[in-house]
Each structure stands twice: as C-alpha cells, then as structure tokens.
GROMACS .gro file of N, CA and C in nm:
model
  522
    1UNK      N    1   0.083  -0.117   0.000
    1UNK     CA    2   0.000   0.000   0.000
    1UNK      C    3   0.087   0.123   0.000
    2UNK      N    4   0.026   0.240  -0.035
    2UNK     CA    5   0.099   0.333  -0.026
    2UNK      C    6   0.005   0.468  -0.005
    3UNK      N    7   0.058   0.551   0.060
    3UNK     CA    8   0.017   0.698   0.128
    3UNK      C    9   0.094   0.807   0.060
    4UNK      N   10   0.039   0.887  -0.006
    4UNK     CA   11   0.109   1.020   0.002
    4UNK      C   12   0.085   1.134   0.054
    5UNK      N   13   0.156   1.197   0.012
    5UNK     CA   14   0.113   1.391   0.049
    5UNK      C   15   0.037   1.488   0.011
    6UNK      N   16  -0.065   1.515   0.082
    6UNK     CA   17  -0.159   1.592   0.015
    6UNK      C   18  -0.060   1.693  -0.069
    7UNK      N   19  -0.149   1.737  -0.192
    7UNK     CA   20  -0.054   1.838  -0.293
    7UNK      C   21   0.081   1.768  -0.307
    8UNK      N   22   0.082   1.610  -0.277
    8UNK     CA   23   0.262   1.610  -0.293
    8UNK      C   24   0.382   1.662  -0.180
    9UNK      N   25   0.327   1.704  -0.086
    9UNK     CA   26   0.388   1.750  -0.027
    9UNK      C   27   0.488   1.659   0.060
   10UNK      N   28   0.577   1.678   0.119
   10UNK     CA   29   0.674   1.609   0.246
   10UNK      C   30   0.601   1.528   0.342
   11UNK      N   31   0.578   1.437   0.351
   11UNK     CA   32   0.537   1.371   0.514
   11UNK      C   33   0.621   1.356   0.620
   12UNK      N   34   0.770   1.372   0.600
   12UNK     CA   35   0.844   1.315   0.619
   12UNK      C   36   0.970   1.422   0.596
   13UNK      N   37   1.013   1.488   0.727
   13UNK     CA   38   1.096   1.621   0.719
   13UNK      C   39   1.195   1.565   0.778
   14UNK      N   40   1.261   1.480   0.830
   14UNK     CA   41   1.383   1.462   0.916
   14UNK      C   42   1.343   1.331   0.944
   15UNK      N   43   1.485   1.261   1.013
   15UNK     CA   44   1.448   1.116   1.107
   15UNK      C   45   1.387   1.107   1.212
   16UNK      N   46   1.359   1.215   1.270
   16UNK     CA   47   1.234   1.208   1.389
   16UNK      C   48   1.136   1.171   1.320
   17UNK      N   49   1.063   1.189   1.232
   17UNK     CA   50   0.941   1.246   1.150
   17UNK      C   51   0.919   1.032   1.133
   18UNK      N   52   1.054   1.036   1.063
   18UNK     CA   53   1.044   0.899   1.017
   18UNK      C   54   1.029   0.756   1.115
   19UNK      N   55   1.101   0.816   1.222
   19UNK     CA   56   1.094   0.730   1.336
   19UNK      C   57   0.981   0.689   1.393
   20UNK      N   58   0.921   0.801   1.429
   20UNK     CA   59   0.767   0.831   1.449
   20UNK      C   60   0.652   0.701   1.369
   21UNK      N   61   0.695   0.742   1.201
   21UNK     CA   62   0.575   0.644   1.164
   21UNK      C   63   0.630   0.561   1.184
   22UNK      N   64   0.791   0.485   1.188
   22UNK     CA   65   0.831   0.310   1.195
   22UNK      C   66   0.757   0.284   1.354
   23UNK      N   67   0.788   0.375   1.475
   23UNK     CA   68   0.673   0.338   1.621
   23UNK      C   69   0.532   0.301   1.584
   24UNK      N   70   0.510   0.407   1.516
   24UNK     CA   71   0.340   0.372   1.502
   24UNK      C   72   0.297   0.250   1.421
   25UNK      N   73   0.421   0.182   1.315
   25UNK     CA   74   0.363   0.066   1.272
   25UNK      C   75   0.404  -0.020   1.341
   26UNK      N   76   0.499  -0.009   1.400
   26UNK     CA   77   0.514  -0.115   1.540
   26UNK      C   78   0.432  -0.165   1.600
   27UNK      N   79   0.358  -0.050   1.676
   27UNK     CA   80   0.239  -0.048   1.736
   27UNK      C   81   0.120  -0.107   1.680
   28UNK      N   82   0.091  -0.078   1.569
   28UNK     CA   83   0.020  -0.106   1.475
   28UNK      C   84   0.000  -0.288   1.476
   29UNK      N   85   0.096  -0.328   1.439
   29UNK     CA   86   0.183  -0.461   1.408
   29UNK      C   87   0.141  -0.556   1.585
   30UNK      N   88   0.159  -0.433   1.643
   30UNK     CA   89   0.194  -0.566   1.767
   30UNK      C   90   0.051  -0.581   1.825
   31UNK      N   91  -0.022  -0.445   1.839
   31UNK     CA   92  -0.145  -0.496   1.810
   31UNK      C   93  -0.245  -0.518   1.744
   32UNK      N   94  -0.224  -0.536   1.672
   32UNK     CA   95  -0.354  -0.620   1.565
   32UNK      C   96  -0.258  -0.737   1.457
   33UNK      N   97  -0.156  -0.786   1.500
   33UNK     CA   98  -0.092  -0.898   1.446
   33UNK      C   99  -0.071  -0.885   1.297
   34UNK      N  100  -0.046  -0.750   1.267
   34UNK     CA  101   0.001  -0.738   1.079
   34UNK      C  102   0.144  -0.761   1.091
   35UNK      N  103   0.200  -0.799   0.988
   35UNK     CA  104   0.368  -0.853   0.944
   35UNK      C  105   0.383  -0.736   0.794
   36UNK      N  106   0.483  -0.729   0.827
   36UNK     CA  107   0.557  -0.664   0.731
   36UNK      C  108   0.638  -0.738   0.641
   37UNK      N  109   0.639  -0.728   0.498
   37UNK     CA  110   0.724  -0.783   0.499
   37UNK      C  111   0.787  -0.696   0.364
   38UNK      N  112   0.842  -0.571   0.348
   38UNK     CA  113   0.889  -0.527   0.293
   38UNK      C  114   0.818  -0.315   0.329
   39UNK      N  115   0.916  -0.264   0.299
   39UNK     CA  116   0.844  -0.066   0.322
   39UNK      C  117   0.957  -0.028   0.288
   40UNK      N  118   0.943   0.128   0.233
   40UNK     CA  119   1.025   0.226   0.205
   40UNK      C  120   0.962   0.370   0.227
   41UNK      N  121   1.058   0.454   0.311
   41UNK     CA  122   0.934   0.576   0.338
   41UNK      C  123   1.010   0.651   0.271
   42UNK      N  124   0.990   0.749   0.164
   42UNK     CA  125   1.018   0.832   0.069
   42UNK      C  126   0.979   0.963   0.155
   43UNK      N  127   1.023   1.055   0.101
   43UNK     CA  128   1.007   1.224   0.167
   43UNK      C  129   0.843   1.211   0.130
   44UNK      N  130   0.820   1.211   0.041
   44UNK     CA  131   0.640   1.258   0.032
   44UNK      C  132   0.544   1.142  -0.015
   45UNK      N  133   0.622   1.007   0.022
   45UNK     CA  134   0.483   0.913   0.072
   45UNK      C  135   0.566   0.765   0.116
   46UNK      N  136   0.471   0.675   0.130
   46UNK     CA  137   0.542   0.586   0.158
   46UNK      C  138   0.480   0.456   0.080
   47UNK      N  139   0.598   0.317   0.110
   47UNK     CA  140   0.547   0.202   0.069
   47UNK      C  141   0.515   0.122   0.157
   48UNK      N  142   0.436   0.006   0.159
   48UNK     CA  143   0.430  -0.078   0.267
   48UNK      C  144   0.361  -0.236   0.213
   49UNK      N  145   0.428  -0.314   0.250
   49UNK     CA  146   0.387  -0.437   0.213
   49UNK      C  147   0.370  -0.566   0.333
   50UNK      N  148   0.250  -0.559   0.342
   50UNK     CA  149   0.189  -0.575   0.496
   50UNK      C  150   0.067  -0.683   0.473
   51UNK      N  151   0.084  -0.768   0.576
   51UNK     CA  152   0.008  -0.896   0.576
   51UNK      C  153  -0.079  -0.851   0.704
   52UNK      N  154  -0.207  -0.904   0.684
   52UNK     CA  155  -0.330  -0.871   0.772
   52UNK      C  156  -0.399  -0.964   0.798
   53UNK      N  157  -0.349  -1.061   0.912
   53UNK     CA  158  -0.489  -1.185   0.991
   53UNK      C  159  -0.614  -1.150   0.973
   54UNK      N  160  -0.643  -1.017   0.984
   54UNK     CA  161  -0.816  -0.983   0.944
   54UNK      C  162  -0.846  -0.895   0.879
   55UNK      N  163  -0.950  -0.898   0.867
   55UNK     CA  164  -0.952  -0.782   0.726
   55UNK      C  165  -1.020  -0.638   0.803
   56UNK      N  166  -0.890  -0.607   0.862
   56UNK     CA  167  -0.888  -0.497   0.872
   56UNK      C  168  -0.801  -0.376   0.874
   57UNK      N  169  -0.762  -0.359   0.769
   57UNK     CA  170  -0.682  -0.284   0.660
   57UNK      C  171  -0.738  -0.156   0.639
   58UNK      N  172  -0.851  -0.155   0.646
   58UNK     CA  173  -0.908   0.029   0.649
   58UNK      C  174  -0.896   0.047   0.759
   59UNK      N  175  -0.923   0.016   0.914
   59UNK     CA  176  -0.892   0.056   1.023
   59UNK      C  177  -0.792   0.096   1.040
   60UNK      N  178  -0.735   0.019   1.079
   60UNK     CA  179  -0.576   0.012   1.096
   60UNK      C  180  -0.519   0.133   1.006
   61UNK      N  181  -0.528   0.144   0.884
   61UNK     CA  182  -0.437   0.245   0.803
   61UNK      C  183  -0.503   0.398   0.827
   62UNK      N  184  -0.593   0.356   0.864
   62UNK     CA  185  -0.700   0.489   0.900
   62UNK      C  186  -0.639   0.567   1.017
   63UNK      N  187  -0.578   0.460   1.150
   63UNK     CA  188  -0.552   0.485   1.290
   63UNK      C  189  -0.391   0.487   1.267
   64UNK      N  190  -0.319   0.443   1.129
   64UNK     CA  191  -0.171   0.496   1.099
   64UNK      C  192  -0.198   0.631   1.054
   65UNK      N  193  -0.248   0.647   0.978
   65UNK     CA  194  -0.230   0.785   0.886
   65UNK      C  195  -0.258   0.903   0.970
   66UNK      N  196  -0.420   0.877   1.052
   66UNK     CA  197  -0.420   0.954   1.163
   66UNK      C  198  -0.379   0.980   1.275
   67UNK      N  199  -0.311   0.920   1.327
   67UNK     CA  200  -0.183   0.936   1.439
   67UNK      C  201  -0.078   0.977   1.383
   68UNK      N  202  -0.057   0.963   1.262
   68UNK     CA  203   0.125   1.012   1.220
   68UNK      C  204   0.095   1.128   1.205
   69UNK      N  205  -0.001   1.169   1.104
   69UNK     CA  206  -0.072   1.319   1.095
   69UNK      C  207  -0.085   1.411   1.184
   70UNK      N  208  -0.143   1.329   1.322
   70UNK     CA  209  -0.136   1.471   1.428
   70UNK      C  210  -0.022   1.459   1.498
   71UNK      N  211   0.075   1.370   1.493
   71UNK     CA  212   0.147   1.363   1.546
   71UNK      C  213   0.263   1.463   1.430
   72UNK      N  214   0.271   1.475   1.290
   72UNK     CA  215   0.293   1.538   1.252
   72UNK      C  216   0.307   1.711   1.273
   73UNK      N  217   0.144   1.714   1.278
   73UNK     CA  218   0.129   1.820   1.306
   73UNK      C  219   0.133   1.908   1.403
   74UNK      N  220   0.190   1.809   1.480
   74UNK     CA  221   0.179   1.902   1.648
   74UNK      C  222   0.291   1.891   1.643
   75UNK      N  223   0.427   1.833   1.627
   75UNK     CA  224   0.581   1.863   1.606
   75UNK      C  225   0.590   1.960   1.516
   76UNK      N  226   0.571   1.992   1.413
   76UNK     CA  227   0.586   2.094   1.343
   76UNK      C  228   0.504   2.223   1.325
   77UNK      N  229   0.421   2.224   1.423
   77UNK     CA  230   0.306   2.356   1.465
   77UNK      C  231   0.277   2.336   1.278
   78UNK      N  232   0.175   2.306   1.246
   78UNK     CA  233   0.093   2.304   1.138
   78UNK      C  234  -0.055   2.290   1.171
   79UNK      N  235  -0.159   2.275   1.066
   79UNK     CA  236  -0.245   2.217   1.058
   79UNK      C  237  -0.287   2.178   0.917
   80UNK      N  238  -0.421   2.087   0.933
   80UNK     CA  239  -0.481   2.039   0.781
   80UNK      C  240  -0.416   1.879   0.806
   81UNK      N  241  -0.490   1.914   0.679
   81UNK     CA  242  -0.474   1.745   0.589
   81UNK      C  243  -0.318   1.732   0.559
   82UNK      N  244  -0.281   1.604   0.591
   82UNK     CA  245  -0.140   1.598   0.546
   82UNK      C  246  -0.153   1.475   0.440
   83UNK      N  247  -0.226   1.368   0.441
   83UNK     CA  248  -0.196   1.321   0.310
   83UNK      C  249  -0.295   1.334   0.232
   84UNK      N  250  -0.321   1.303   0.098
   84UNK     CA  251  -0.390   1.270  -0.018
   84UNK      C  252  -0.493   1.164  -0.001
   85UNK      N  253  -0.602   1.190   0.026
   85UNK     CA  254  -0.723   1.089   0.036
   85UNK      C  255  -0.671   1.024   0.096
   86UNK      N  256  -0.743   0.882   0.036
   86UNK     CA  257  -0.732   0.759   0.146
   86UNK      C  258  -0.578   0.693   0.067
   87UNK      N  259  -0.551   0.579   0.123
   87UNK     CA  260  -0.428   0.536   0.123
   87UNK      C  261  -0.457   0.417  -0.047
   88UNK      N  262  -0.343   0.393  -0.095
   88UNK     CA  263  -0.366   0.318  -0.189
   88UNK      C  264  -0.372   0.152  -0.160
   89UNK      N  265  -0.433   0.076  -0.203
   89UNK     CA  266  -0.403  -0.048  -0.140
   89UNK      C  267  -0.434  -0.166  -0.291
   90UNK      N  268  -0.380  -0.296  -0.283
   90UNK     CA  269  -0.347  -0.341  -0.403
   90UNK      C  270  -0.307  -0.523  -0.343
   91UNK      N  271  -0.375  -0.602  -0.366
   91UNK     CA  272  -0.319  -0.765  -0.336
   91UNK      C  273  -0.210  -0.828  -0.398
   92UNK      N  274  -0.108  -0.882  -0.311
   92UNK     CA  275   0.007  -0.923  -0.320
   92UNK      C  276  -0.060  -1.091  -0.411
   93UNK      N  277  -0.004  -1.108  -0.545
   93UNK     CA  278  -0.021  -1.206  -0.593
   93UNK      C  279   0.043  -1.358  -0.610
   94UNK      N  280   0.086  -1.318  -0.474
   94UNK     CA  281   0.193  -1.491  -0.506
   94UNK      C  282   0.339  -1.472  -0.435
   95UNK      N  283   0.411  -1.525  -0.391
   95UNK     CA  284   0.580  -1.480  -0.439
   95UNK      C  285   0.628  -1.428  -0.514
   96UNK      N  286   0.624  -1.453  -0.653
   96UNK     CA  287   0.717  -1.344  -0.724
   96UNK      C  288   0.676  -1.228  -0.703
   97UNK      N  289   0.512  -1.191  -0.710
   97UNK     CA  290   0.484  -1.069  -0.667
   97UNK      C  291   0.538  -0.990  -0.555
   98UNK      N  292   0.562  -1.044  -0.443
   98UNK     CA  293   0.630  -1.035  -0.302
   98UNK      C  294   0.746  -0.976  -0.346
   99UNK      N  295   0.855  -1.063  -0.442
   99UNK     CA  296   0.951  -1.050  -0.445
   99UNK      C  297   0.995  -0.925  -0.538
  100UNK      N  298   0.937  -0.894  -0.670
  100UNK     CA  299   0.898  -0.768  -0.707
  100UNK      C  300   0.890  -0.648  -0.633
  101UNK      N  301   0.778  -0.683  -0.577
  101UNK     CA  302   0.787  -0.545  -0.471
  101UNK      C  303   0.884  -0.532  -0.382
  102UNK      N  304   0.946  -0.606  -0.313
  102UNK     CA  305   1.061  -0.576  -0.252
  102UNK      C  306   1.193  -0.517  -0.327
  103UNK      N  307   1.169  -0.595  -0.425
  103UNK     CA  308   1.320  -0.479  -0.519
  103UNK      C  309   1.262  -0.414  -0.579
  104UNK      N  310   1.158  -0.310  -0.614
  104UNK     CA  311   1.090  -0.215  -0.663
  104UNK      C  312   1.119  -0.108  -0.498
  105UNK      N  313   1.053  -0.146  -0.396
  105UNK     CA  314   1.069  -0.070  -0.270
  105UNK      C  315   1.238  -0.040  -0.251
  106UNK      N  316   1.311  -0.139  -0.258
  106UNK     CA  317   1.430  -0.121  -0.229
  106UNK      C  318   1.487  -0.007  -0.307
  107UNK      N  319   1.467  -0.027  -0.445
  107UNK     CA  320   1.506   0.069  -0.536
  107UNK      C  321   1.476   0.194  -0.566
  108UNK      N  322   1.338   0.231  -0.506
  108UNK     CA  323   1.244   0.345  -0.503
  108UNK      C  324   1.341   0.463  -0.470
  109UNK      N  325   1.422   0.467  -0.350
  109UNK     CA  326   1.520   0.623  -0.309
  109UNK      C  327   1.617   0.576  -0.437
  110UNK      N  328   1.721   0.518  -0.484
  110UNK     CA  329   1.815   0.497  -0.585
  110UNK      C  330   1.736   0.573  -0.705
  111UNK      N  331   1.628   0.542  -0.778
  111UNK     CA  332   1.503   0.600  -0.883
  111UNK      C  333   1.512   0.739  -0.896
  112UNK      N  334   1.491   0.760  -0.724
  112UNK     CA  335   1.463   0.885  -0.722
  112UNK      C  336   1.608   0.998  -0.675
  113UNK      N  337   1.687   0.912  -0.629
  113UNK     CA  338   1.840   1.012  -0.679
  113UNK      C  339   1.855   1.060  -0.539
  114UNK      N  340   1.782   0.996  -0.472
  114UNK     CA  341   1.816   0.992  -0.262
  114UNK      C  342   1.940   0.913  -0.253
  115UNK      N  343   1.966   0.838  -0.307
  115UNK     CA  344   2.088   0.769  -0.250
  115UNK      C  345   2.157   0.689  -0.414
  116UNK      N  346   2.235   0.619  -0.382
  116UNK     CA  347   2.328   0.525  -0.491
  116UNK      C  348   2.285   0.411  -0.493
  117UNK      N  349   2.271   0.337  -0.388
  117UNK     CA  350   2.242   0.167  -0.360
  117UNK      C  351   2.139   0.151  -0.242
  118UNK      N  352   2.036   0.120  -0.244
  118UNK     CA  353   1.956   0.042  -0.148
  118UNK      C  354   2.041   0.048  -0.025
  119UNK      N  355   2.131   0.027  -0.031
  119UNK     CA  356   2.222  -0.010   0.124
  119UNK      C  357   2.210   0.124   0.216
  120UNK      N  358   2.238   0.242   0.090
  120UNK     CA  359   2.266   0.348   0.151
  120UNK      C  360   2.121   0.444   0.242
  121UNK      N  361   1.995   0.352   0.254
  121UNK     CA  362   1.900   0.422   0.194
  121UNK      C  363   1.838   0.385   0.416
  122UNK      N  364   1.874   0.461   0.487
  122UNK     CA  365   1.816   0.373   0.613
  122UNK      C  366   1.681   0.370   0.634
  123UNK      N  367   1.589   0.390   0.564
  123UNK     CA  368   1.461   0.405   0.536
  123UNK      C  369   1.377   0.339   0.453
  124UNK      N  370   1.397   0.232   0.479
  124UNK     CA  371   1.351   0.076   0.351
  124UNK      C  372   1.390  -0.044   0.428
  125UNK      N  373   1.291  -0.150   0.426
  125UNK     CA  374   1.339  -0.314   0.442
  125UNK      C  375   1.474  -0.375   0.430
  126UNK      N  376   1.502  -0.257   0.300
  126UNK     CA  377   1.660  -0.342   0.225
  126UNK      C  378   1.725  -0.387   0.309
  127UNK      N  379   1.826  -0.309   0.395
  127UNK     CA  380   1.878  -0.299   0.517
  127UNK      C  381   1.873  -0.418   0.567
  128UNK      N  382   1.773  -0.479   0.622
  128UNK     CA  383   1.746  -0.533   0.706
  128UNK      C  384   1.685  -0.691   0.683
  129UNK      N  385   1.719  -0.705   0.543
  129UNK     CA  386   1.632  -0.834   0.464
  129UNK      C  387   1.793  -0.829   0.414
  130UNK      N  388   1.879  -0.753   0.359
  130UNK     CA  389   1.970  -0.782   0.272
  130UNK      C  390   2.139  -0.813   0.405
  131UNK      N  391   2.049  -0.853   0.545
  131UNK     CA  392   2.169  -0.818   0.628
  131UNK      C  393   2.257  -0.709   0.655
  132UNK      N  394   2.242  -0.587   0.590
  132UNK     CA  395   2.327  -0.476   0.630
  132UNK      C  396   2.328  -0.390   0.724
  133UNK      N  397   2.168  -0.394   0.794
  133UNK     CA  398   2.146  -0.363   0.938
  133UNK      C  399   2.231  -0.405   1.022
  134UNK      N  400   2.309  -0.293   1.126
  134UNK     CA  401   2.347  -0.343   1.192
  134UNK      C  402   2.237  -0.392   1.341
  135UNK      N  403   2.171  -0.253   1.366
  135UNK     CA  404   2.087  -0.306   1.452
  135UNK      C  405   1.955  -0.366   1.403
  136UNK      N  406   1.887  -0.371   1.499
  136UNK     CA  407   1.743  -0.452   1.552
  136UNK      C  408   1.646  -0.407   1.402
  137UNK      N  409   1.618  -0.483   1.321
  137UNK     CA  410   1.502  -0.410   1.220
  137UNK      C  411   1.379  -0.406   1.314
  138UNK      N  412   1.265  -0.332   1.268
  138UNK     CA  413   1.132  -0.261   1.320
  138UNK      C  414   1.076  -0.399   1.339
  139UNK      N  415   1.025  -0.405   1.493
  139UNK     CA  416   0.950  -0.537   1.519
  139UNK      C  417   0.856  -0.612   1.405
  140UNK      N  418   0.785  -0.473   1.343
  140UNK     CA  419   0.687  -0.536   1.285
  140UNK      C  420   0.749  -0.604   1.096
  141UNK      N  421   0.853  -0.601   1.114
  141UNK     CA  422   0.930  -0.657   0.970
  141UNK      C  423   0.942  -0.781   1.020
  142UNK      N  424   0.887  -0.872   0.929
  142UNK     CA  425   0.933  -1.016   0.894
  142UNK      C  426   1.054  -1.052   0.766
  143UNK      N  427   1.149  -1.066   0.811
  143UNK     CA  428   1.272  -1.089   0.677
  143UNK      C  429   1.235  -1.217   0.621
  144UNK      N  430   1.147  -1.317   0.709
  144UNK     CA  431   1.173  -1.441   0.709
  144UNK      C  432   1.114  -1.506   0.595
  145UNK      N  433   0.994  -1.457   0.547
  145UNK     CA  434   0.928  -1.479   0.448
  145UNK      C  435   0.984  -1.465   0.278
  146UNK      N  436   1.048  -1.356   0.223
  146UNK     CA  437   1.104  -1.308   0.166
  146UNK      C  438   1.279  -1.369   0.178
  147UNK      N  439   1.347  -1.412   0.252
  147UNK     CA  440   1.470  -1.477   0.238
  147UNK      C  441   1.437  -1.623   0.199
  148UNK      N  442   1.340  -1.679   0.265
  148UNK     CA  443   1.303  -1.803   0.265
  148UNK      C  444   1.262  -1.844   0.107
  149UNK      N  445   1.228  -1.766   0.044
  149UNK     CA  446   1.224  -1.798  -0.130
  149UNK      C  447   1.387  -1.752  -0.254
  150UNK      N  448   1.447  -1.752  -0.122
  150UNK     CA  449   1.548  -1.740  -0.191
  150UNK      C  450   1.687  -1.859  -0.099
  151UNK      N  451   1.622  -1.962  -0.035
  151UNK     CA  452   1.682  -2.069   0.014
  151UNK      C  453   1.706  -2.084   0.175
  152UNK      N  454   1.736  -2.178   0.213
  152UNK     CA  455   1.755  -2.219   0.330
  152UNK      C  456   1.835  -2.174   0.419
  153UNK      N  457   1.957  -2.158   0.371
  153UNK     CA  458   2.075  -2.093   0.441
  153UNK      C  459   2.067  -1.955   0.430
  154UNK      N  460   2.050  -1.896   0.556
  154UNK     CA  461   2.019  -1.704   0.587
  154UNK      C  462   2.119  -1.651   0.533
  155UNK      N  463   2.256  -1.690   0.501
  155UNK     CA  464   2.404  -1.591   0.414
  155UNK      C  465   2.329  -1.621   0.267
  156UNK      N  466   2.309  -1.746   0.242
  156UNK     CA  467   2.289  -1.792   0.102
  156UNK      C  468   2.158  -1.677   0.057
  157UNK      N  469   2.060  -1.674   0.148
  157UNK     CA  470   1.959  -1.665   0.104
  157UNK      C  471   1.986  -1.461   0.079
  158UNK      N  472   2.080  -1.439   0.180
  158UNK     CA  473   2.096  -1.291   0.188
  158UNK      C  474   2.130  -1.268   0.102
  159UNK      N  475   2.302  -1.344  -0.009
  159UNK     CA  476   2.329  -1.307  -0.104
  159UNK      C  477   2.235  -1.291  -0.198
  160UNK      N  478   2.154  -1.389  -0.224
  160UNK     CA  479   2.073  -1.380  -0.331
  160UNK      C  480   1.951  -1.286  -0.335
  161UNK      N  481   1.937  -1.213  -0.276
  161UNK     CA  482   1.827  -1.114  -0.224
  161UNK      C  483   1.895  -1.002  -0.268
  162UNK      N  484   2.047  -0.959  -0.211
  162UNK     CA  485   2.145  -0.887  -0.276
  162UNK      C  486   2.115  -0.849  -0.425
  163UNK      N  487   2.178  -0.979  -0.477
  163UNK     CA  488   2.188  -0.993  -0.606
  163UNK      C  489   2.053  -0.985  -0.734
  164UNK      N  490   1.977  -1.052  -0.656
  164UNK     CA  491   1.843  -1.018  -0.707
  164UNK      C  492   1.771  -0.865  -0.697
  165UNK      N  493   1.807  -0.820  -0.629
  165UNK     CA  494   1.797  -0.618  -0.618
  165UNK      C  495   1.863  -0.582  -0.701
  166UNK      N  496   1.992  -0.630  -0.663
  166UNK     CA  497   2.101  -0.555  -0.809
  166UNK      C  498   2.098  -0.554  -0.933
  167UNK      N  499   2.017  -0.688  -0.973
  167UNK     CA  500   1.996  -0.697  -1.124
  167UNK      C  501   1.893  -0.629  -1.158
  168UNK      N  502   1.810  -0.604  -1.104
  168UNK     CA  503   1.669  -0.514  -1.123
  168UNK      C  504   1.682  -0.420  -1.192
  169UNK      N  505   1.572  -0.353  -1.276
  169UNK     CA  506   1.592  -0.259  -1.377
  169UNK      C  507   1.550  -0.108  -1.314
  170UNK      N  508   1.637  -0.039  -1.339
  170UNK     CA  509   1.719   0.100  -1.294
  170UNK      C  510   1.588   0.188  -1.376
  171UNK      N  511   1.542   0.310  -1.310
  171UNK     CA  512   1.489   0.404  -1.419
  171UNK      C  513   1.551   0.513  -1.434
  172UNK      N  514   1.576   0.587  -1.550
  172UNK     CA  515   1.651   0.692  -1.572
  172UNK      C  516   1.601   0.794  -1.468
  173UNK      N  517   1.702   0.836  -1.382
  173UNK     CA  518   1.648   1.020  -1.280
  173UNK      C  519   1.639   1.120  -1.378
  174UNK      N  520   1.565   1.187  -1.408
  174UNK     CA  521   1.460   1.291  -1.432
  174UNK      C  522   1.481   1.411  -1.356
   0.00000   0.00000   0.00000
C-alpha cells in the first residue's frame, strides 16, 4: 500500500518524523498482528507491504495515517490534511509478486536520486532483509518470508536477495 502527500507535499521532514511512523507501525503490528514484509518511506509518501490476519486494513491504516498526521502536526506547529485521500491499497499475488515489490521498494530512493544503492537508503526493508542492518530491524518486519524464497541458508539466502535487487531494472532520474 501506499500513502502520500496531500498536494505532494513532504510527510516526512527529518528522522524524527520517520521514526515516528516506523513506532506507530510497530504499534500497529503488535497490536492487531500485521507482518511486514517489505516498506520504504520516501520524503512525500510511503510504501508498505503488509500482511493482515483480518480484514482490517481500512482501520488500521485509518488509525496509521491519523496518528502520524497529528502527530505530525503538532511537532511541526501546522495544521490540515497531510496526506492525499485515502491510502492506496493493491493484493500481493503470489511470491514473485512479493519478491517484485521488494526490489521495486528497495530501489524506489536509488530512482529517485536519494541515494546510490539500497544499502545506503536507512529508510527501507533493504537494510534489514539484505543483512546490512546493523541493529534490531522494526518489530513489525518479517525478513523471514522473503529470504526463505530465496533458500535455506540465511548468508545464502541474503546473497541472493542482494543480487536479485542488483539486477533489477534501474529508471533513468529525471
């Protein structure tokens, strides 16, 4: 799924800002039992690829968007709408689909000329699915799902997660 900024705008002004929504999907995650298993938060929206025991996916994103929002807005003395309608949402079709979106997310700041390599990017799954985290990834990330289609052994399976990002197709920056 994905959220943006009303008018396009920034959601997302600094690593406080960002920290903020990785707590709230924590929270999110720990109670009402959603898994993550891939995100990238971009300056003016984000990605998220999120598994839901119940179908409740409008709640939940309803009680993210609106907590980051005022929580937004009261750190930065603002008001209004901060994102763009409702959130986008879209069914994960299988594994490869899974796996797609994870090197599409990974690649999303590289696209957009935020960084060089996924590695560099501390604001994405990559990190933390590709082993380069050093610390703790966000409770609510599952690596396990996503390495596990790329083999048994967690180095083996890391390289190839690596490598499978890397080959992925690049879009020209604009």
């Amino acid at each position: 799924m994905t959220g943006r900024g009303n008018r396009r705008q920034a959601i997302f002004l600094d690593s406080g800002d960002r920290a903020t929504f990785l707590w709230l999907l924590d929270e999110l995650g720990r109670v009402r039992g959603w898994i993550g298993h891939a995100y990238c938060l971009m300056p003016n929206h984000y990605h998220l690829v999120l598994e839901t025991p119940e179908a409740d996916l409008s709640s939940g994103m309803q009680w993210l968007n609106g907590r980051y929002a005022q929580a937004f807005n009261q750190r930065h003395a603002v008001d209004g709408h901060l994102f763009q309608g409702r959130f986008y949402s879209g069914q994960v079709e299988g594994n490869w689909h899974l796996l797609e979106l994870s090197r599409y997310l990974a690649l999303n700041p590289v696209d957009a000329g935020l960084c060089r390599h996924p590695r560099d990017w501390p604001w994405g799954s990559y990190r933390a699915v590709a082993g380069v985290e050093r610390s703790a990834a966000p409770r609510f990330l599952d690596v396990k799902r996503a390495l596990g289609l790329f083999g048994s052994s967690p180095a083996s399976a890391r390289n190839r997660f690596r490598s499978f990002v890397d080959d992925g197709p690049s879009f020209p920056q604009t």
